[in-house]
Short mmCIF file of C-alpha atoms in Angstrom, two decimals:
data_model
loop_
_atom_site.label_atom_id
_atom_site.label_comp_id
_atom_site.label_asym_id
_atom_site.label_seq_id
_atom_site.Cartn_x
_atom_site.Cartn_y
_atom_site.Cartn_z
CA UNK A 205 -78.03 166.78 93.40
CA UNK A 206 -77.59 169.54 90.82
CA UNK A 207 -74.02 170.10 91.87
CA UNK A 208 -73.19 166.43 91.87
CA UNK A 209 -74.48 166.11 88.41
CA UNK A 210 -72.53 169.28 87.37
CA UNK A 211 -69.20 167.88 88.84
CA UNK A 212 -69.70 164.61 86.99
CA UNK A 213 -70.19 166.34 83.84
CA UNK A 214 -67.08 168.46 84.33
CA UNK A 215 -64.99 165.41 85.07
CA UNK A 216 -65.98 163.71 81.87
CA UNK A 217 -66.24 166.60 79.41
CA UNK A 218 -62.52 167.31 78.64
CA UNK A 219 -60.12 165.04 76.90
CA UNK A 220 -56.72 165.39 78.41
CA UNK A 221 -53.76 163.35 79.21
CA UNK A 222 -53.40 163.63 82.88
CA UNK A 223 -51.72 166.28 84.99
CA UNK A 224 -48.63 167.19 82.81
CA UNK A 225 -47.13 166.85 79.40
CA UNK A 226 -43.66 165.23 79.54
CA UNK A 227 -42.95 166.07 75.90
CA UNK A 228 -42.88 169.82 76.67
CA UNK A 229 -41.66 170.55 80.19
CA UNK A 230 -41.06 174.25 79.44
CA UNK A 231 -44.14 175.36 77.57
CA UNK A 232 -44.82 178.72 76.02
CA UNK A 233 -48.08 180.30 77.52
CA UNK A 234 -48.40 182.49 74.35
CA UNK A 235 -48.49 179.30 72.16
CA UNK A 236 -51.96 177.69 72.16
CA UNK A 237 -50.42 174.51 70.72
CA UNK A 238 -47.65 174.22 73.34
CA UNK A 239 -49.44 171.57 75.33
CA UNK A 240 -51.30 168.32 74.45
CA UNK A 241 -55.04 168.44 73.94
CA UNK A 242 -56.83 169.25 77.14
CA UNK A 243 -53.83 170.68 78.95
CA UNK A 244 -52.78 174.37 79.57
CA UNK A 245 -49.60 176.05 79.94
CA UNK A 246 -49.32 177.44 83.68
CA UNK A 247 -46.65 179.05 85.73
CA UNK A 248 -45.04 176.69 88.34
CA UNK A 249 -43.61 178.16 91.41
CA UNK A 250 -39.83 178.21 91.30
CA UNK A 251 -39.64 176.23 88.17
CA UNK A 252 -41.00 178.28 85.10
CA UNK A 253 -43.88 176.91 83.01
CA UNK A 254 -45.38 173.51 82.72
CA UNK A 255 -48.29 171.86 80.97
CA UNK A 256 -51.05 170.97 83.42
CA UNK A 257 -54.62 170.01 83.79
CA UNK A 258 -56.81 173.08 83.53
CA UNK A 259 -58.58 174.92 86.47
CA UNK A 260 -62.29 175.43 86.05
CA UNK A 261 -64.85 177.30 88.20
CA UNK A 262 -68.31 175.73 88.07
CA UNK A 263 -71.54 176.95 89.60
CA UNK A 264 -75.15 177.87 89.07
CA UNK A 265 -76.69 181.27 88.32
CA UNK A 266 -80.24 181.48 89.95
CA UNK A 267 -83.09 183.93 90.92
CA UNK A 268 -82.56 184.98 94.45
CA UNK A 269 -86.25 185.38 94.97
CA UNK A 270 -86.78 181.68 94.14
CA UNK A 271 -83.72 180.10 95.52
CA UNK A 272 -80.94 177.81 94.20
CA UNK A 273 -82.97 174.77 93.36
CA UNK A 274 -86.12 176.39 92.18
CA UNK A 275 -84.85 179.40 90.29
CA UNK A 276 -82.08 178.51 87.78
CA UNK A 277 -81.53 181.26 85.11
CA UNK A 278 -80.76 180.17 81.47
CA UNK A 279 -78.71 182.38 79.35
CA UNK A 280 -76.90 184.30 82.07
CA UNK A 281 -73.40 185.52 81.20
CA UNK A 282 -70.57 184.89 83.80
CA UNK A 283 -67.10 186.46 83.26
CA UNK A 284 -64.18 185.63 85.70
CA UNK A 285 -62.21 188.65 86.76
CA UNK A 286 -58.98 189.31 88.76
CA UNK A 287 -58.95 191.56 91.73
CA UNK A 288 -58.38 194.59 89.62
CA UNK A 289 -61.41 193.83 87.40
CA UNK A 290 -59.58 192.53 84.36
CA UNK A 291 -60.98 189.33 82.76
CA UNK A 292 -58.91 186.18 83.26
CA UNK A 293 -60.84 184.09 80.84
CA UNK A 294 -63.74 183.99 78.24
CA UNK A 295 -67.30 184.33 79.24
CA UNK A 296 -69.57 181.41 79.79
CA UNK A 297 -73.39 181.19 79.23
CA UNK A 298 -75.57 179.25 81.69
CA UNK A 299 -77.54 176.19 80.28
CA UNK A 300 -81.20 175.34 81.09
CA UNK A 301 -80.18 174.29 84.64
CA UNK A 302 -78.38 177.59 85.26
CA UNK A 303 -75.04 175.89 85.29
CA UNK A 304 -71.87 177.26 83.94
CA UNK A 305 -68.13 176.40 83.78
CA UNK A 306 -65.35 178.92 83.00
CA UNK A 307 -61.56 178.07 82.72
CA UNK A 308 -59.09 180.32 84.53
CA UNK A 309 -55.33 180.48 84.75
CA UNK A 310 -53.76 179.55 88.09
CA UNK A 311 -50.18 179.43 89.47
CA UNK A 312 -49.10 175.86 90.40
CA UNK A 313 -46.96 174.19 93.00
CA UNK A 314 -44.36 171.46 92.21
CA UNK A 315 -47.21 168.88 92.09
CA UNK A 316 -49.14 171.17 89.54
CA UNK A 317 -51.86 171.83 92.14
CA UNK A 318 -53.24 175.43 92.06
CA UNK A 319 -51.98 177.86 94.69
CA UNK A 320 -52.75 181.35 95.99
CA UNK A 321 -54.91 182.78 93.12
CA UNK A 322 -58.11 184.67 93.53
CA UNK A 323 -60.83 185.64 91.04
CA UNK A 324 -64.15 187.31 91.25
CA UNK A 325 -67.32 186.68 89.19
CA UNK A 326 -69.46 189.01 87.25
CA UNK A 327 -72.92 187.76 86.11
CA UNK A 328 -75.60 189.46 83.94
CA UNK A 329 -78.86 188.19 82.60
CA UNK A 330 -82.08 189.56 81.04
CA UNK A 331 -84.53 190.80 83.80
CA UNK A 332 -82.02 190.81 86.54
CA UNK A 333 -79.62 193.29 88.17
CA UNK A 334 -75.92 192.79 87.42
CA UNK A 335 -73.99 191.01 90.07
CA UNK A 336 -72.02 192.74 91.73
CA UNK A 337 -74.04 195.98 91.93
CA UNK A 338 -75.84 198.07 94.47
CA UNK A 339 -74.45 196.90 97.93
CA UNK A 340 -73.55 193.52 96.65
CA UNK A 341 -69.85 192.95 96.24
CA UNK A 342 -68.18 189.99 94.75
CA UNK A 343 -66.13 187.97 97.15
CA UNK A 344 -62.78 186.60 95.82
CA UNK A 345 -62.92 183.00 94.99
CA UNK A 346 -59.80 181.10 96.29
CA UNK A 347 -58.39 178.96 93.40
CA UNK A 348 -56.11 177.04 95.88
CA UNK A 349 -59.39 175.35 97.12
CA UNK A 350 -59.70 173.45 93.78
CA UNK A 351 -60.24 169.75 93.79
CA UNK A 352 -58.72 167.41 91.38
CA UNK A 353 -61.57 165.48 89.65
CA UNK A 354 -60.52 162.24 88.15
CA UNK A 355 -62.47 160.01 85.70
CA UNK A 356 -61.66 159.43 82.04
CA UNK A 357 -60.14 163.06 82.27
CA UNK A 358 -58.64 165.39 84.85
CA UNK A 359 -59.55 168.82 85.85
CA UNK A 360 -59.03 171.00 88.91
CA UNK A 361 -62.54 172.13 89.83
CA UNK A 362 -63.50 175.03 92.19
CA UNK A 363 -67.17 174.78 93.30
CA UNK A 364 -68.63 176.32 96.49
CA UNK A 365 -71.37 178.66 97.72
CA UNK A 366 -69.20 181.45 96.35
CA UNK A 367 -69.38 180.16 92.73
CA UNK A 368 -73.36 179.98 92.85
CA UNK A 369 -74.53 183.40 91.98
CA UNK A 370 -77.88 184.67 92.97
CA UNK A 371 -79.30 187.56 90.91
CA UNK A 372 -82.05 190.00 91.96
CA UNK A 373 -84.96 190.31 89.54
CA UNK A 374 -85.72 193.74 88.44
CA UNK A 375 -88.86 195.16 86.85
CA UNK A 376 -89.05 197.70 83.90
CA UNK A 377 -85.27 197.49 83.31
CA UNK A 378 -85.46 197.34 79.56
CA UNK A 379 -85.60 194.42 77.13
CA UNK A 380 -82.91 195.38 74.59
CA UNK A 381 -79.22 194.24 74.27
CA UNK A 382 -76.03 195.70 73.05
CA UNK A 383 -73.17 193.47 72.13
CA UNK A 384 -69.92 193.50 70.20
CA UNK A 385 -66.14 193.34 70.39
CA UNK A 386 -63.72 195.80 72.08
CA UNK A 387 -60.57 195.72 69.95
CA UNK A 388 -57.29 195.51 71.95
CA UNK A 389 -59.40 194.56 75.12
CA UNK A 390 -56.91 191.72 76.01
CA UNK A 391 -56.82 193.16 79.55
CA UNK A 392 -60.63 193.60 79.61
CA UNK A 393 -62.68 196.64 79.31
CA UNK A 394 -65.64 198.19 81.12
CA UNK A 395 -68.18 199.10 78.49
CA UNK A 396 -70.68 201.88 79.37
CA UNK A 397 -73.86 202.70 77.52
CA UNK A 398 -75.38 206.05 78.46
CA UNK A 399 -78.76 207.28 77.12
CA UNK A 400 -79.45 210.99 76.60
CA UNK A 401 -81.66 211.05 79.84
CA UNK A 402 -78.67 209.78 82.00
CA UNK A 403 -79.85 206.17 82.19
CA UNK A 404 -76.70 203.97 82.23
CA UNK A 405 -76.06 200.26 81.57
CA UNK A 406 -72.71 198.47 81.66
CA UNK A 407 -71.06 195.25 80.59
CA UNK A 408 -67.53 193.85 80.56
CA UNK A 409 -65.42 192.71 77.55
CA UNK A 410 -63.91 189.18 78.46
CA UNK A 411 -60.38 188.01 77.46
CA UNK A 412 -61.52 187.65 73.88
CA UNK A 413 -62.75 191.33 73.69
CA UNK A 414 -66.43 190.28 73.44
CA UNK A 415 -69.04 192.16 75.60
CA UNK A 416 -72.73 192.07 76.13
CA UNK A 417 -74.88 194.71 77.86
CA UNK A 418 -78.27 193.42 79.08
CA UNK A 419 -81.62 195.16 79.99
CA UNK A 420 -81.20 198.12 77.72
CA UNK A 421 -84.29 200.28 77.40
CA UNK A 422 -85.35 201.64 74.05
CA UNK A 423 -83.82 205.01 72.88
CA UNK A 424 -80.70 206.55 71.68
CA UNK A 425 -77.44 205.60 73.40
CA UNK A 426 -73.68 206.22 73.36
CA UNK A 427 -71.33 203.29 73.96
CA UNK A 428 -67.90 203.93 75.32
CA UNK A 429 -65.16 201.41 76.26
CA UNK A 430 -62.73 201.95 79.22
CA UNK A 431 -59.57 200.05 79.88
CA UNK A 432 -56.11 201.02 81.02
CA UNK A 433 -53.85 202.36 78.24
CA UNK A 434 -56.52 202.39 75.44
CA UNK A 435 -58.67 205.16 74.09
CA UNK A 436 -61.87 204.10 72.26
CA UNK A 437 -64.04 206.12 69.97
CA UNK A 438 -67.54 206.62 71.40
CA UNK A 439 -70.14 204.59 69.42
CA UNK A 440 -73.49 206.12 68.88
CA UNK A 441 -76.62 204.00 68.76
CA UNK A 442 -79.75 205.44 67.29
CA UNK A 443 -83.22 204.21 67.90
CA UNK A 444 -82.66 200.97 69.79
CA UNK A 445 -86.07 199.23 70.10
CA UNK A 446 -87.53 196.79 72.67
CA UNK A 447 -86.21 193.29 72.39
CA UNK A 448 -83.51 194.36 69.76
CA UNK A 449 -79.97 193.02 70.11
CA UNK A 450 -77.75 195.58 68.38
CA UNK A 451 -74.23 194.81 67.46
CA UNK A 452 -71.78 197.78 68.35
CA UNK A 453 -68.06 197.07 67.87
CA UNK A 454 -65.61 199.49 69.54
CA UNK A 455 -62.86 201.11 67.51
CA UNK A 456 -59.65 202.30 69.07
CA UNK A 457 -58.57 205.91 68.39
CA UNK A 458 -54.94 206.97 67.92
CA UNK A 459 -54.57 208.86 71.10
CA UNK A 460 -52.41 208.28 74.12
CA UNK A 461 -53.76 207.82 77.63
CA UNK A 462 -53.11 210.07 80.47
CA UNK A 463 -51.64 209.81 84.01
CA UNK A 464 -53.90 210.97 86.72
CA UNK A 465 -52.20 212.18 89.85
CA UNK A 466 -53.18 213.66 93.30
CA UNK A 467 -52.75 213.01 96.92
CA UNK A 468 -54.77 211.96 99.88
CA UNK A 469 -54.68 213.27 103.44
CA UNK A 470 -55.29 210.90 106.43
CA UNK A 471 -57.10 212.94 109.21
CA UNK A 472 -59.46 212.60 112.02
CA UNK A 473 -59.79 209.92 114.59
CA UNK A 474 -59.83 206.12 114.89
CA UNK A 475 -57.08 205.88 112.17
CA UNK A 476 -55.33 202.49 111.63
CA UNK A 477 -51.67 202.21 112.93
CA UNK A 478 -50.42 202.23 109.31
CA UNK A 479 -51.51 203.70 106.03
CA UNK A 480 -52.58 200.82 103.61
CA UNK A 481 -55.28 201.92 101.20
CA UNK A 482 -56.19 202.18 97.58
CA UNK A 483 -57.30 204.95 95.11
CA UNK A 484 -59.59 203.92 92.28
CA UNK A 485 -61.16 205.76 89.34
CA UNK A 486 -64.78 204.95 88.55
CA UNK A 487 -66.54 206.16 85.60
CA UNK A 488 -68.61 209.04 86.73
CA UNK A 489 -71.83 207.96 84.93
CA UNK A 490 -71.76 204.82 87.00
CA UNK A 491 -71.19 206.59 90.30
CA UNK A 492 -73.93 206.12 92.92
CA UNK A 493 -73.94 209.08 95.33
CA UNK A 494 -76.16 207.25 97.92
CA UNK A 495 -73.73 204.32 98.14
CA UNK A 496 -70.57 206.36 97.35
CA UNK A 497 -69.43 203.80 94.74
CA UNK A 498 -69.23 202.99 91.13
CA UNK A 499 -67.69 200.78 88.39
CA UNK A 500 -64.04 200.97 87.79
CA UNK A 501 -62.21 200.08 84.46
CA UNK A 502 -59.45 197.36 84.76
CA UNK A 503 -56.22 198.74 86.07
CA UNK A 504 -57.19 202.16 87.09
CA UNK A 505 -56.09 201.76 90.71
CA UNK A 506 -53.14 202.80 92.87
CA UNK A 507 -52.07 201.38 96.18
CA UNK A 508 -50.68 203.68 98.94
CA UNK A 509 -48.71 202.53 102.09
CA UNK A 510 -46.50 204.15 104.54
CA UNK A 511 -43.60 203.36 102.27
CA UNK A 512 -45.15 204.98 99.16
CA UNK A 513 -46.68 207.90 100.84
CA UNK A 514 -49.94 209.86 100.26
CA UNK A 515 -49.43 210.94 96.52
CA UNK A 516 -50.98 208.60 94.05
CA UNK A 517 -50.49 208.23 90.31
CA UNK A 518 -52.67 206.12 88.01
CA UNK A 519 -51.12 205.72 84.50
CA UNK A 520 -52.89 204.74 81.29
CA UNK A 521 -56.26 206.60 82.02
CA UNK A 522 -58.34 206.94 78.93
CA UNK A 523 -60.42 210.06 78.03
CA UNK A 524 -63.43 210.38 80.24
CA UNK A 525 -65.03 211.76 83.34
CA UNK A 526 -64.12 209.94 86.61
CA UNK A 527 -64.99 210.02 90.36
CA UNK A 528 -61.84 209.35 92.51
CA UNK A 529 -62.45 207.05 95.49
CA UNK A 530 -59.95 206.34 98.27
CA UNK A 531 -60.27 203.74 101.06
CA UNK A 532 -62.80 201.62 99.09
CA UNK A 533 -62.37 198.32 100.96
CA UNK A 534 -61.71 196.92 104.36
CA UNK A 535 -58.70 198.99 105.36
CA UNK A 536 -59.96 200.87 108.35
CA UNK A 537 -60.48 204.12 106.34
CA UNK A 538 -63.35 205.89 104.61
CA UNK A 539 -63.62 208.99 102.62
CA UNK A 540 -64.01 211.92 105.10
CA UNK A 541 -67.70 212.68 105.26
CA UNK A 542 -67.63 215.76 107.55
CA UNK A 543 -68.52 218.13 104.75
CA UNK A 544 -65.56 220.51 105.46
CA UNK A 545 -62.96 221.30 102.85
CA UNK A 546 -61.54 218.56 100.96
CA UNK A 547 -64.13 216.01 101.78
CA UNK A 548 -66.51 216.14 98.78
CA UNK A 549 -66.46 213.33 96.11
CA UNK A 550 -63.49 214.16 93.95
CA UNK A 551 -63.88 214.35 90.14
CA UNK A 552 -61.46 214.45 87.35
CA UNK A 553 -61.61 215.04 83.62
CA UNK A 554 -59.23 213.43 81.02
CA UNK A 555 -59.66 214.91 77.50
CA UNK A 556 -57.47 214.33 74.36
CA UNK A 557 -54.98 212.30 76.49
CA UNK A 558 -54.50 214.96 79.13
CA UNK A 559 -55.69 215.37 82.74
CA UNK A 560 -57.52 218.80 82.33
CA UNK A 561 -58.97 218.91 85.98
CA UNK A 562 -56.72 217.85 88.72
CA UNK A 563 -58.34 215.92 91.67
CA UNK A 564 -55.88 217.63 94.18
CA UNK A 565 -55.81 216.51 97.75
CA UNK A 566 -58.74 214.90 99.52
CA UNK A 567 -59.27 213.58 102.92
CA UNK A 568 -59.75 210.11 104.38
CA UNK A 569 -60.42 209.37 108.12
CA UNK A 570 -60.83 206.34 110.43
CA UNK A 571 -64.05 204.36 110.04
CA UNK A 572 -66.65 203.55 112.50
CA UNK A 573 -65.99 199.89 113.57
CA UNK A 574 -68.59 197.19 113.94
CA UNK A 575 -68.46 195.09 116.97
CA UNK A 576 -67.63 191.42 116.59
CA UNK A 577 -69.63 190.07 114.61
CA UNK A 578 -71.58 193.20 114.20
CA UNK A 579 -74.86 191.45 113.19
CA UNK A 580 -76.18 188.92 115.57
CA UNK A 581 -77.15 186.25 115.96
CA UNK A 582 -75.01 185.02 113.20
CA UNK A 583 -74.96 181.43 111.90
CA UNK A 584 -71.74 181.55 109.69
CA UNK A 585 -70.41 183.34 106.62
CA UNK A 586 -70.36 183.16 102.94
CA UNK A 587 -67.09 184.76 102.14
CA UNK A 588 -67.07 187.98 104.01
CA UNK A 589 -70.90 188.07 104.25
CA UNK A 590 -72.46 187.18 107.60
CA UNK A 591 -75.45 184.87 107.60
CA UNK A 592 -78.27 185.34 110.15
CA UNK A 593 -81.33 183.25 110.82
CA UNK A 594 -83.05 186.07 112.81
CA UNK A 595 -85.85 188.13 111.22
CA UNK A 596 -84.91 190.96 113.49
CA UNK A 597 -81.09 190.84 113.93
CA UNK A 598 -79.26 193.10 116.32
CA UNK A 599 -76.72 195.46 114.83
CA UNK A 600 -73.67 196.49 117.08
CA UNK A 601 -70.88 198.85 116.59
CA UNK A 602 -67.96 200.31 118.73
CA UNK A 603 -67.93 203.77 120.26
CA UNK A 604 -66.43 206.48 118.15
CA UNK A 605 -64.30 209.18 120.02
CA UNK A 606 -66.15 212.25 118.65
CA UNK A 607 -69.59 210.79 118.12
CA UNK A 608 -71.12 213.02 120.81
CA UNK A 609 -74.16 213.78 118.67
CA UNK A 610 -75.15 210.19 118.18
CA UNK A 611 -75.44 207.81 115.22
CA UNK A 612 -77.65 207.30 112.12
CA UNK A 613 -78.17 203.80 110.94
CA UNK A 614 -79.57 202.81 107.58
CA UNK A 615 -80.25 199.27 106.18
CA UNK A 616 -80.01 198.89 102.41
CA UNK A 617 -81.34 196.01 100.30
CA UNK A 618 -79.14 194.30 97.71
CA UNK A 619 -80.00 196.86 95.06
CA UNK A 620 -78.93 199.73 97.27
CA UNK A 621 -82.53 200.96 98.29
CA UNK A 622 -82.85 201.97 101.96
CA UNK A 623 -85.39 199.76 103.71
CA UNK A 624 -85.03 201.03 107.27
CA UNK A 625 -83.60 204.32 108.79
CA UNK A 626 -84.66 204.86 112.45
CA UNK A 627 -84.40 208.22 114.15
CA UNK A 628 -80.86 209.29 115.20
CA UNK A 629 -79.56 207.24 118.09
CA UNK A 630 -78.08 208.59 121.26
CA UNK A 631 -74.32 208.63 121.51
CA UNK A 632 -74.38 205.97 124.33
CA UNK A 633 -76.37 203.68 122.08
CA UNK A 634 -74.09 201.08 120.41
CA UNK A 635 -76.56 198.41 119.33
CA UNK A 636 -80.15 198.24 117.99
CA UNK A 637 -82.48 195.47 116.79
CA UNK A 638 -83.86 195.66 113.22
CA UNK A 639 -87.48 196.93 113.21
CA UNK A 640 -88.03 197.66 109.60
CA UNK A 641 -90.04 195.89 106.78
CA UNK A 642 -89.84 192.09 106.89
CA UNK A 643 -86.46 190.74 105.73
CA UNK A 644 -86.80 188.50 102.62
CA UNK A 645 -85.40 184.98 102.85
CA UNK A 646 -82.21 184.52 100.97
CA UNK A 647 -81.75 188.26 100.32
CA UNK A 648 -78.53 190.22 101.17
CA UNK A 649 -78.57 193.54 103.05
CA UNK A 650 -76.14 195.99 104.42
CA UNK A 651 -76.29 198.15 107.60
CA UNK A 652 -74.32 201.44 107.59
CA UNK A 653 -73.59 203.49 110.64
CA UNK A 654 -72.80 207.24 110.57
CA UNK A 655 -71.36 209.08 113.58
CA UNK A 656 -72.16 212.71 114.42
CA UNK A 657 -70.70 215.37 116.63
CA UNK A 658 -72.50 217.92 118.83
CA UNK A 659 -73.03 220.35 115.92
CA UNK A 660 -74.84 217.80 113.95
CA UNK A 661 -71.98 217.23 111.54
CA UNK A 662 -71.08 213.85 110.20
CA UNK A 663 -67.62 212.79 111.39
CA UNK A 664 -67.33 209.18 110.09
CA UNK A 665 -69.17 206.11 109.09
CA UNK A 666 -68.77 202.41 108.62
CA UNK A 667 -66.70 201.01 105.68
CA UNK A 668 -68.22 200.41 102.33
CA UNK A 669 -67.81 196.60 102.18
CA UNK A 670 -68.77 195.80 105.81
CA UNK A 671 -72.03 195.37 107.58
CA UNK A 672 -73.25 193.06 104.85
CA UNK A 673 -75.47 190.14 105.79
CA UNK A 674 -77.84 187.57 104.33
CA UNK A 675 -81.08 186.51 105.99
CA UNK A 676 -81.58 182.66 105.80
CA UNK A 677 -84.39 181.66 108.12
CA UNK A 678 -84.15 178.32 109.96
CA UNK A 679 -85.64 175.24 108.04
CA UNK A 680 -89.06 174.29 109.05
CA UNK A 681 -89.22 171.41 111.51
#
C-alpha cells in the first residue's frame, strides 16, 4: 500500500505539459529555462536534444532489522550516482514514511522513453551504516524500466525492490554531523572526515556540491574532498561535540592534479579468455584490509582490455594517499593473494600535484568460481543478490586447479563482520552447509572462498562482489 500511495503522489506532484515541448524541439541542456515548466532537456538517440517528461526514482529507506513496512527511516539522505560514483542529481531526504523521490537524467528513444541508463543509490542516516558499505554493494538501477505515470501530470517513474534501501542499525557510531558545500563539485566529490585516532566517516557531494556526513563522534577532525581534476584544501574541525551539526565548506586550492600510472600482470590459473578489468583508486583511509575494498572518488578509474593492454593511466588525481585495486568487480579476476612478490595491496602517494610514489606492476589472477547458483536453495534474486529461504543454505564452488591444500570459507554479515569460519576444508570438498550463528531474517551476507596449495599458501579466492545472499524465511502459514 505504501508504494501505491507513493506512486500516486508522484503522479500528481509535478506540473508539466505532457511528454514534449513543441516550442523548443532542440533544447539546450545547460539552460534551465529551455523547456516548459515540468519538462527537462534530454538527449534523444539519433536526434539531439528534446524537452521531455522527467525520470524520477522513488523508493523507501527503512531499518533492515524491522523490515520495509515496520521500519521507515525519516531524514535519510539519498544521492543518485552513475556507475563511476559521480552524482547525477541532487540529494533527496526521506519523509516520515521513509519515502524519497530523486530526479535523474536519462537518454531517450524516438518516443522520449528512457533507454539504457543505469544509476546506483547511496543512502545515509543517523544511527545507521552507510549503504553501500561493508559487503553491501549497490546494484545498478536500470532506467529503461521506468513506467510512464499519467494523471494530471506525467513522469517516468522507476520503482522496484532495488530502489527500496534497507539500512543496518549501528550502535555507538557517533551523534554529530558535518555538512557543507564542495566548490566545483559539479562531477561530485567523495568527502572524507578523519579523526586523529584514525576513525573515518564519509559522505558524498551531490550535483549541487552539497554534502552531509552522518554519525560523527565527538573530537577533532580533518575534512578532505576528493574528485577528479580538483584539489581541495584540508579543512580542520576542532572540538566537534555530541549532537552538533558543524558546517564545513571546502575550498579549492590552486594546484593541478596528477596522473597515476602503473601496470598489472595477469598470472596464475583459471584466467578468463580475455583481459577485461578495471583499476580504481580508493582513498587509503577508507580501505578495509579484511574486505580488500574502500571508497573511490568519482572518476578515478581506468579500464583495461586486450586492446588497451596491461598499463593503466588515471588522470586528474588530487593530492592524497590511495590504495590501488584491480579486478574489483565480476570480471573473473581477483588481486593475486598468494603473498609472493607483487601481490600486496598497492599504495600510491600524490603530493603537490605529483605522483611521488609509483604503484609499479602488481598481479591479478583467475578467481575461484562459484557453482551455479552457488547458494542453495535459492528463491530468486534482487539484482545480483541471491535470495534464500533456508536458515542453513548450502554453499558450492567449482574445483580450482592448484587448490591441493583445500579451501577456507568465511561468511560475513552486511557490515563486513565474519559470522562463520569453519576449519579448512579438504581439496575434494566443493560444498558445505552453513553451520554458524542463526541468520537474521532480511539480512544480507556474503560467503568468500579461498583456495590453498600443498604448502598452505593462498592461491586464489572468490570475487569481491559475488557470493552475496539475503535470507528471507518463508512466510508463516
